[in-house]
Amino acid sequence: MSLTGSASRVVDCVKDEGPKPSVATPRAQLKRKHDEIIDLYQPLDHDKHERLNAAAGRGTKTREVMEIEDEEEDGSDVDSLYQDILDDIELDPYTLDGDDDVTKEEAQRLHRDLRRSGPEAFLKHHLSSGVTTARMLGSAFGINPTLAIDDDDLFLDVLQHTLQRAYKKRQKLSQYNTIDDAAKLLRTKKNIMVITGAGISTSLGIPDFRSQGTGFYDKVRALGYGGGEDVFQIEEFDRDPSIFYSLAGDILPDLKRFSPTHAFLKLLQTKNRLQTNYTQNIDNLEELAGIDKSRLIQCHGSFATASCRKCKNQVPGRVIFDDIRAKRVAKCKRCIQVMSKQPSARPPLKKRKPKSTVLRKNDWEDSSDDDNGTAYDLPQPGIMKPDITFFGEKLPDTFFDRFMDEDRHAVDLVIVIGTSLKVAPVSEMCNHLPAEVPHIYISREPIEHVNFDIQLLGESDHVVFELCKRTGWGLRHEMLPEGLRVGVEEVEGYESRWTVSPLGGAGVSSRGGTPTVAALALK
């Protein structure tokens, strides 16, 4: 397929819309899964909608169903179809196999050309040259040439937005590659932003969410629930809170100890290097570790407090911990107290036609039953919900205010620990920071959709221990065995990826107890 004869149409289709930071759109203020990230583009007509459905492997819908969805969701279904395809391209890009019209060397050249010229000029030049087709360009940017879109305009739409994403994506800094580079950055940088996820708490027995086989979402699916993330959908909670309460005990922290990685965050703070810790965790262990509230943004809330969904009464989270452990839906005590002081809402008795001339007590009937035997709908107390941010809820204003107004202008190093960065808008933060700010990634598995300068792969407790050792700081914690030695090996084929693991079978101890200042011996 060639689009070279439609250069003028191409120019019209690929007008660069300029930077589109997600924080500028209302939807960006919601916690949402990675496949719900919204790019700006013109809405599709219904015919294109059906073809896009087919390309995404989601089947087609009748025009009547789509019209209802469009009216109810204001086009969000069309948006999500685009995102299914774009996210597949980003998270699992097509790999050039040598049989394509574009070689790996040519693909690298095209990526550099895109960075220099921008999406509009890039497409105008290459699609009007008579040499490169849209699908050839697509294969260089991760689009499978066999993607089931026969319509030229529709494929061009997908290509355009793929290029927009590639153009906006953060680029790796070539001067940073090794763990020693990471240690040097740690020593020299003064305003370090740390983004953390569930991986920093797993050594405490708190499961993460997405690890295959061991993550919380896999456990939820094993119990027969359709999708692990559904447990944290606000609509599902309001419909049936018992689902959340039956499962939340597995992620409820004991609030008695914190991990060596939490101690590392405290060490950064002690050395006055911690700009801000943006945590996606809801266990509130950062506060237990001593992170100042002024340096902590709990992006997804926490178990620290809980609120009534009806009267908004807020209480300390521990008030409902017994209910969570007992898998019992917690009801608002204030609602119950207020209801107990109000006159009964129960309807009055009405007289039934007597069966005899003697009026007896059972000749009166309760009008709370209607003709169909349905019980009268009495007022109910509100349901308590931990103040964790569910999918579909707004993130705290402090997240956006702190990031946009302060941190992104001051940060000189970013460290991401224990998160796969698949929940927006936290997943988008790296792409909205100055290009010269170095980024370090610490987790069990590498990620591809963010271009980090250095990736250190292993248990975060081991990685931060080794980083502190090479920095000359020292990090002691009762969960780190005496004499712990850690090995570092380069990942084959990647000059900036390294595996970090304990030598001689030593690992993180699971000894109990709350670490004290003396036990941590932070230097």
XYZ file of C-alpha atoms in Angstrom:
523
model
C 0.000 0.000 0.000
C 1.320 3.419 -0.896
C 0.026 6.817 0.100
C 2.544 8.767 -1.925
C -0.067 10.134 -4.312
C -1.960 11.863 -1.519
C 0.698 14.173 -0.124
C -1.660 17.096 0.354
C -4.173 14.914 2.225
C -1.346 13.543 4.348
C -0.345 17.038 5.408
C -3.932 17.801 6.416
C -4.200 14.557 8.377
C -0.992 14.895 10.333
C -1.103 18.456 11.574
C 0.966 18.393 14.735
C -1.317 19.130 17.639
C 1.598 20.184 19.830
C 2.383 18.913 23.310
C -0.556 17.206 24.966
C 0.308 16.701 28.630
C -2.261 14.425 30.165
C -2.535 16.649 33.212
C -4.248 19.261 31.029
C -7.298 17.085 30.366
C -10.038 16.239 32.861
C -9.694 12.499 32.204
C -6.014 12.696 33.086
C -6.996 13.539 36.649
C -8.492 10.078 37.094
C -6.695 6.973 38.168
C -6.927 4.696 35.159
C -5.366 1.636 33.614
C -2.688 2.023 30.970
C -5.112 1.157 28.171
C -7.313 4.080 29.158
C -4.739 6.785 28.380
C -6.330 9.271 26.029
C -4.621 10.995 23.115
C -6.359 13.895 21.369
C -7.679 13.231 17.881
C -10.773 13.705 15.792
C -13.586 11.246 16.580
C -14.290 8.527 14.056
C -17.488 7.950 12.172
C -19.369 4.710 12.845
C -17.955 2.869 9.810
C -14.382 3.545 10.939
C -15.453 2.598 14.456
C -16.482 -0.876 13.288
C -13.261 -1.380 11.299
C -11.232 -0.291 14.303
C -13.169 -2.745 16.455
C -12.187 -5.529 14.076
C -8.528 -4.488 14.034
C -8.470 -4.466 17.834
C -9.894 -7.976 17.907
C -13.022 -6.814 19.717
C -15.610 -7.667 17.088
C -18.198 -5.247 15.767
C -21.277 -3.710 17.292
C -24.551 -2.666 15.765
C -25.058 0.974 14.914
C -27.838 1.153 17.522
C -25.573 -0.126 20.296
C -22.806 2.269 19.301
C -25.185 5.218 19.227
C -26.290 4.395 22.771
C -22.675 4.056 23.910
C -21.666 7.291 22.213
C -24.535 9.107 23.888
C -23.739 7.630 27.310
C -19.940 7.736 27.159
C -19.379 10.762 24.912
C -17.160 8.854 22.514
C -15.010 7.098 25.121
C -15.596 3.719 23.434
C -13.986 5.034 20.256
C -11.122 6.353 22.352
C -10.607 2.995 24.029
C -10.509 1.215 20.671
C -7.665 3.435 19.559
C -5.895 2.839 22.846
C -6.197 -0.957 22.584
C -4.222 -0.812 19.348
C -1.791 1.929 20.388
C -1.025 0.287 23.726
C -0.428 -3.084 22.075
C 2.058 -1.340 19.787
C 3.757 0.404 22.711
C 3.845 -2.477 25.201
C 4.459 -5.277 22.697
C 5.975 -3.646 19.600
C 6.444 -5.489 16.337
C 10.047 -6.669 15.956
C 11.760 -6.362 12.601
C 12.723 -9.882 11.543
C 14.921 -9.230 8.518
C 12.164 -9.963 6.000
C 10.664 -6.490 6.263
C 11.256 -3.713 3.786
C 12.878 -1.683 6.574
C 16.105 -2.889 8.179
C 16.977 -2.301 11.831
C 19.584 0.260 10.753
C 17.010 2.103 8.635
C 14.539 1.981 11.511
C 17.083 3.623 13.812
C 17.661 6.300 11.184
C 13.916 6.907 10.925
C 13.647 7.297 14.698
C 16.412 9.900 14.639
C 14.727 11.672 11.736
C 11.432 11.806 13.652
C 13.187 13.385 16.629
C 14.785 16.033 14.411
C 11.834 17.013 12.250
C 8.684 16.233 14.257
C 5.693 14.076 13.189
C 4.159 16.460 10.630
C 7.312 17.155 8.614
C 8.430 13.538 9.035
C 5.276 12.098 7.447
C 5.088 14.771 4.785
C 8.646 14.032 3.688
C 8.548 10.236 3.746
C 5.057 9.631 2.363
C 5.527 12.074 -0.501
C 8.972 10.752 -1.444
C 7.638 7.803 -3.442
C 10.080 5.500 -1.644
C 8.511 4.645 1.723
C 4.951 3.451 2.292
C 2.883 3.971 5.425
C 3.211 0.320 6.437
C 6.962 0.398 5.955
C 7.111 3.399 8.268
C 4.786 1.670 10.710
C 6.988 -1.414 10.961
C 9.912 0.816 11.989
C 7.821 2.141 14.895
C 6.401 -1.149 16.167
C 3.269 -1.523 14.005
C 2.838 -5.013 12.593
C 2.628 -4.653 8.781
C -0.175 -7.232 8.774
C -2.371 -5.178 11.134
C -5.912 -5.835 9.938
C -6.743 -2.336 8.725
C -7.380 -2.142 4.992
C -8.545 1.465 5.002
C -5.662 3.831 4.150
C -7.071 6.722 6.179
C -7.615 4.528 9.231
C -4.104 3.057 9.095
C -2.747 6.569 8.687
C -4.625 7.605 11.842
C -2.979 4.781 13.795
C 0.435 5.608 12.324
C 0.023 9.300 13.132
C -0.726 8.674 16.797
C 2.003 6.064 17.091
C 4.473 8.663 15.823
C 3.056 11.272 18.197
C 3.676 8.910 21.114
C 7.167 8.054 19.898
C 8.010 11.723 19.437
C 6.857 12.678 22.939
C 8.487 9.694 24.628
C 11.472 10.423 26.810
C 14.827 9.629 25.165
C 17.627 7.736 26.908
C 20.725 9.710 27.912
C 23.697 7.869 26.441
C 26.205 8.926 29.126
C 24.514 6.908 31.904
C 24.653 3.109 31.654
C 26.131 1.276 34.665
C 25.369 0.767 38.348
C 28.437 2.863 39.140
C 26.906 5.647 37.036
C 23.783 5.278 39.151
C 25.805 5.477 42.378
C 27.569 8.613 41.146
C 24.223 10.218 40.324
C 23.029 9.350 43.808
C 26.052 11.065 45.334
C 25.888 14.227 43.245
C 22.196 15.005 42.743
C 20.343 17.085 45.303
C 16.658 17.019 44.298
C 15.754 13.373 43.758
C 12.199 12.404 42.813
C 11.361 8.808 43.726
C 8.305 7.063 42.225
C 7.473 3.858 44.100
C 5.094 0.951 43.664
C 4.094 -2.293 45.335
C 7.492 -3.911 44.712
C 9.039 -2.044 47.636
C 6.697 -3.822 50.091
C 6.750 -7.401 48.809
C 9.585 -8.431 51.137
C 7.141 -7.747 53.989
C 4.687 -10.302 52.624
C 2.397 -7.712 51.031
C 1.708 -8.939 47.474
C 2.198 -6.664 44.505
C -0.555 -6.419 41.961
C 0.632 -7.499 38.523
C 3.394 -10.105 38.971
C 2.429 -13.221 37.064
C 1.354 -16.030 39.368
C 2.024 -14.227 42.650
C 0.406 -10.828 42.131
C -2.847 -9.828 43.798
C -4.715 -9.594 40.510
C -3.807 -13.178 39.555
C -5.044 -14.381 42.941
C -8.303 -12.523 42.386
C -8.751 -14.119 38.964
C -7.982 -17.549 40.447
C -10.968 -17.082 42.747
C -13.222 -16.759 39.720
C -13.477 -12.988 39.347
C -13.298 -11.769 35.766
C -10.545 -9.194 36.164
C -8.295 -8.400 39.089
C -8.564 -4.672 38.546
C -12.363 -4.862 38.767
C -12.005 -5.104 42.539
C -10.793 -1.494 42.467
C -13.423 -0.051 40.110
C -15.423 2.586 41.951
C -18.623 1.638 40.107
C -18.204 -1.984 41.207
C -17.571 -0.952 44.808
C -20.756 1.105 44.922
C -22.697 -1.719 43.286
C -21.395 -4.481 45.547
C -18.841 -3.532 48.234
C -18.734 -7.119 49.514
C -16.392 -8.084 46.649
C -13.752 -5.622 47.835
C -14.238 -6.539 51.493
C -13.911 -10.248 50.750
C -10.449 -9.730 49.196
C -8.903 -6.607 50.725
C -7.506 -8.462 53.728
C -4.698 -9.812 51.522
C -3.301 -6.320 50.971
C -4.025 -4.849 54.388
C -0.712 -3.845 56.007
C 0.112 -4.749 59.587
C 1.779 -1.338 60.074
C 4.437 -2.860 62.326
C 7.514 -2.743 60.086
C 8.825 -1.382 56.837
C 11.303 -2.677 54.272
C 14.948 -1.788 53.582
C 13.735 0.112 50.507
C 11.575 2.297 52.741
C 14.676 2.842 54.852
C 16.512 3.930 51.685
C 13.865 6.604 51.120
C 14.325 7.782 54.696
C 18.095 7.884 54.114
C 17.614 10.156 51.089
C 15.479 12.403 53.258
C 18.037 12.391 56.076
C 20.701 13.511 53.603
C 18.321 16.208 52.324
C 18.291 14.723 48.825
C 14.669 13.584 48.663
C 12.658 16.093 46.648
C 9.407 14.110 46.726
C 8.336 10.486 47.025
C 5.368 9.841 44.745
C 4.038 6.511 45.938
C 1.366 4.411 44.295
C 1.227 2.234 47.396
C -1.778 2.282 49.692
C -0.116 0.627 52.704
C 1.008 3.939 54.291
C 4.382 2.407 55.234
C 6.230 5.513 54.052
C 4.794 7.383 56.998
C 5.803 4.555 59.332
C 9.343 4.771 57.936
C 9.453 8.452 58.814
C 8.976 10.165 55.457
C 7.794 13.711 56.105
C 4.311 14.470 54.811
C 5.787 17.506 53.073
C 7.864 15.165 50.885
C 5.231 12.475 50.341
C 2.473 12.326 47.719
C 0.240 9.267 48.096
C -0.956 9.186 44.494
C -3.589 6.522 45.082
C -4.507 7.383 48.663
C -3.981 4.894 51.479
C -5.537 2.813 54.233
C -4.661 5.587 56.701
C -8.232 6.896 56.663
C -11.667 5.715 55.527
C -14.780 7.655 54.515
C -18.502 7.007 54.286
C -19.797 6.915 50.729
C -23.058 8.527 51.871
C -22.327 11.190 54.523
C -18.567 11.563 53.796
C -17.659 11.090 57.489
C -13.920 10.318 57.697
C -12.338 8.140 60.382
C -8.884 6.633 60.984
C -8.434 3.600 58.766
C -7.830 1.270 61.681
C -11.508 1.722 62.645
C -12.544 -0.609 59.805
C -9.522 -2.971 59.866
C -11.412 -5.601 61.893
C -14.209 -5.549 59.300
C -11.703 -5.965 56.471
C -9.984 -8.891 58.205
C -13.375 -10.481 58.909
C -14.443 -9.947 55.255
C -17.394 -7.962 56.569
C -18.695 -4.824 54.861
C -18.110 -1.878 57.190
C -21.074 0.445 57.668
C -20.872 4.043 58.797
C -21.362 4.357 62.547
C -22.306 8.008 62.266
C -25.075 7.177 59.802
C -26.321 4.497 62.176
C -26.216 6.919 65.100
C -28.102 9.641 63.200
C -30.712 7.184 61.975
C -31.284 5.891 65.513
C -32.191 9.415 66.677
C -34.661 10.096 63.872
C -38.340 9.105 63.896
C -38.880 5.757 62.311
C -39.314 5.889 58.570
C -41.416 2.748 58.761
C -44.861 3.379 57.203
C -47.963 3.208 59.386
C -50.085 0.142 59.673
C -53.221 0.103 57.588
C -56.401 -1.628 58.517
C -57.193 -4.931 56.859
C -60.760 -5.878 56.269
C -61.627 -7.978 59.317
C -62.578 -11.571 58.847
C -64.859 -11.463 61.857
C -66.827 -8.961 63.825
C -64.103 -9.028 66.522
C -61.114 -6.835 65.736
C -57.889 -8.576 66.678
C -54.227 -7.560 66.592
C -53.425 -9.688 63.536
C -56.141 -7.975 61.580
C -53.676 -5.127 60.945
C -51.201 -5.484 58.092
C -47.777 -3.959 57.602
C -47.845 -1.629 54.606
C -44.099 -2.147 54.166
C -45.072 -5.002 51.851
C -46.462 -3.933 48.503
C -48.798 -5.937 46.355
C -45.890 -8.047 45.139
C -44.583 -8.769 48.590
C -41.593 -6.428 48.192
C -40.253 -5.078 51.498
C -40.467 -1.339 52.134
C -37.149 0.347 51.231
C -35.934 1.554 54.626
C -33.003 4.004 54.851
C -29.633 2.295 55.067
C -26.363 3.534 56.589
C -23.561 4.438 54.213
C -20.728 2.052 53.358
C -17.231 2.845 54.595
C -14.515 2.858 51.932
C -10.786 3.108 52.658
C -9.481 6.363 51.222
C -7.584 4.606 48.451
C -8.128 5.933 44.955
C -10.137 3.472 42.874
C -10.088 3.347 39.090
C -12.413 6.095 37.915
C -11.821 8.339 40.929
C -9.938 11.610 40.859
C -6.380 11.676 42.126
C -5.674 14.131 44.929
C -5.120 17.711 43.802
C -1.791 17.652 45.634
C -0.482 15.244 42.991
C -0.999 17.635 40.091
C -0.195 20.816 41.990
C 3.076 19.471 43.387
C 4.232 17.854 40.140
C 3.303 20.627 37.722
C 4.078 23.683 39.845
C 7.138 22.566 41.784
C 8.815 19.206 41.272
C 9.135 19.065 37.511
C 11.045 22.362 37.608
C 13.377 21.360 40.467
C 14.078 17.632 40.004
C 17.591 16.610 38.910
C 17.264 12.800 39.200
C 14.341 10.365 38.969
C 14.396 6.892 40.544
C 11.468 4.571 39.828
C 11.254 1.567 42.170
C 8.962 -1.463 42.220
C 6.332 -0.442 39.679
C 5.650 -1.463 36.083
C 4.243 2.023 35.374
C 0.976 0.772 33.911
C -1.416 2.991 35.854
C -2.020 6.509 34.598
C -1.358 9.309 35.190
C 1.687 8.220 37.220
C 2.833 6.191 34.203
C 3.027 9.410 32.170
C 5.162 11.455 34.554
C 8.543 10.594 33.019
C 7.505 12.003 29.654
C 6.751 15.412 31.172
C 10.126 16.107 32.770
C 13.085 17.984 31.258
C 15.017 15.853 28.755
C 18.315 16.268 30.597
C 17.081 14.740 33.884
C 18.512 11.181 34.264
C 16.173 8.289 35.103
C 17.001 5.059 36.980
C 14.643 2.068 37.077
C 14.700 -0.576 39.842
C 12.387 -3.588 39.664
C 12.283 -7.341 39.112
C 11.513 -7.142 35.412
C 12.562 -4.629 32.734
C 10.075 -2.410 30.963
C 10.110 -1.231 27.370
C 7.531 1.542 27.172
C 9.651 4.076 29.082
C 13.238 4.800 28.007
C 15.218 4.637 31.241
C 18.922 5.435 31.293
C 19.805 2.588 33.674
C 17.707 -0.450 34.613
C 18.749 -2.397 37.734
C 16.792 -5.642 37.855
C 16.236 -7.589 41.059
C 14.645 -7.267 44.482
C 14.593 -3.588 45.347
C 16.010 -4.242 48.827
C 19.140 -5.788 47.292
C 19.517 -3.052 44.690
C 19.302 -0.128 47.104
C 21.688 -1.925 49.488
C 24.287 -2.215 46.722
C 23.715 1.343 45.535
C 24.269 2.674 49.044
C 27.399 0.540 49.382
C 28.851 1.952 46.149
C 27.811 5.436 47.126
C 29.701 5.122 50.395
C 26.661 5.746 52.544
C 25.912 2.334 53.996
C 22.430 1.000 54.664
C 21.741 -1.300 57.591
C 18.390 -2.811 58.388
C 17.437 -5.807 60.484
C 16.003 -7.510 57.378
C 19.414 -7.308 55.662
C 21.676 -10.159 56.865
C 25.098 -9.309 58.244
C 27.768 -9.755 55.598
C 25.303 -9.537 52.703
C 27.133 -9.570 49.379
C 25.437 -8.677 46.108
C 26.488 -9.557 42.573
C 25.874 -7.382 39.521
C 25.838 -8.778 35.979
C 25.150 -7.089 32.648
C 22.085 -8.303 30.780
C 23.240 -9.729 27.488
C 22.563 -7.368 24.606
C 21.861 -4.348 26.832
C 24.662 -2.065 27.973
C 22.411 -0.272 30.458
C 20.530 -3.219 32.034
C 21.977 -5.111 34.994
C 20.767 -7.942 37.199
C 21.392 -7.490 40.897
C 21.148 -10.508 43.208
C 22.619 -11.734 46.514
C 25.648 -14.039 46.402
C 25.902 -17.315 48.290
C 22.187 -17.704 48.857
C 21.943 -14.702 51.174
C 18.764 -12.735 50.878
C 16.473 -10.445 52.767
C 15.579 -11.722 56.200
C 11.949 -11.823 57.213
C 12.614 -11.351 60.903
C 9.801 -9.601 62.689
C 9.769 -6.439 64.734
C 9.670 -2.769 63.982
C 13.023 -1.328 62.862
C 14.285 1.263 65.291
C 16.610 4.167 64.584
C 19.436 2.227 66.227
C 18.672 -0.923 64.255
C 18.684 0.942 60.953
C 22.027 2.602 61.668
C 21.619 4.877 58.674
C 24.875 6.632 57.832
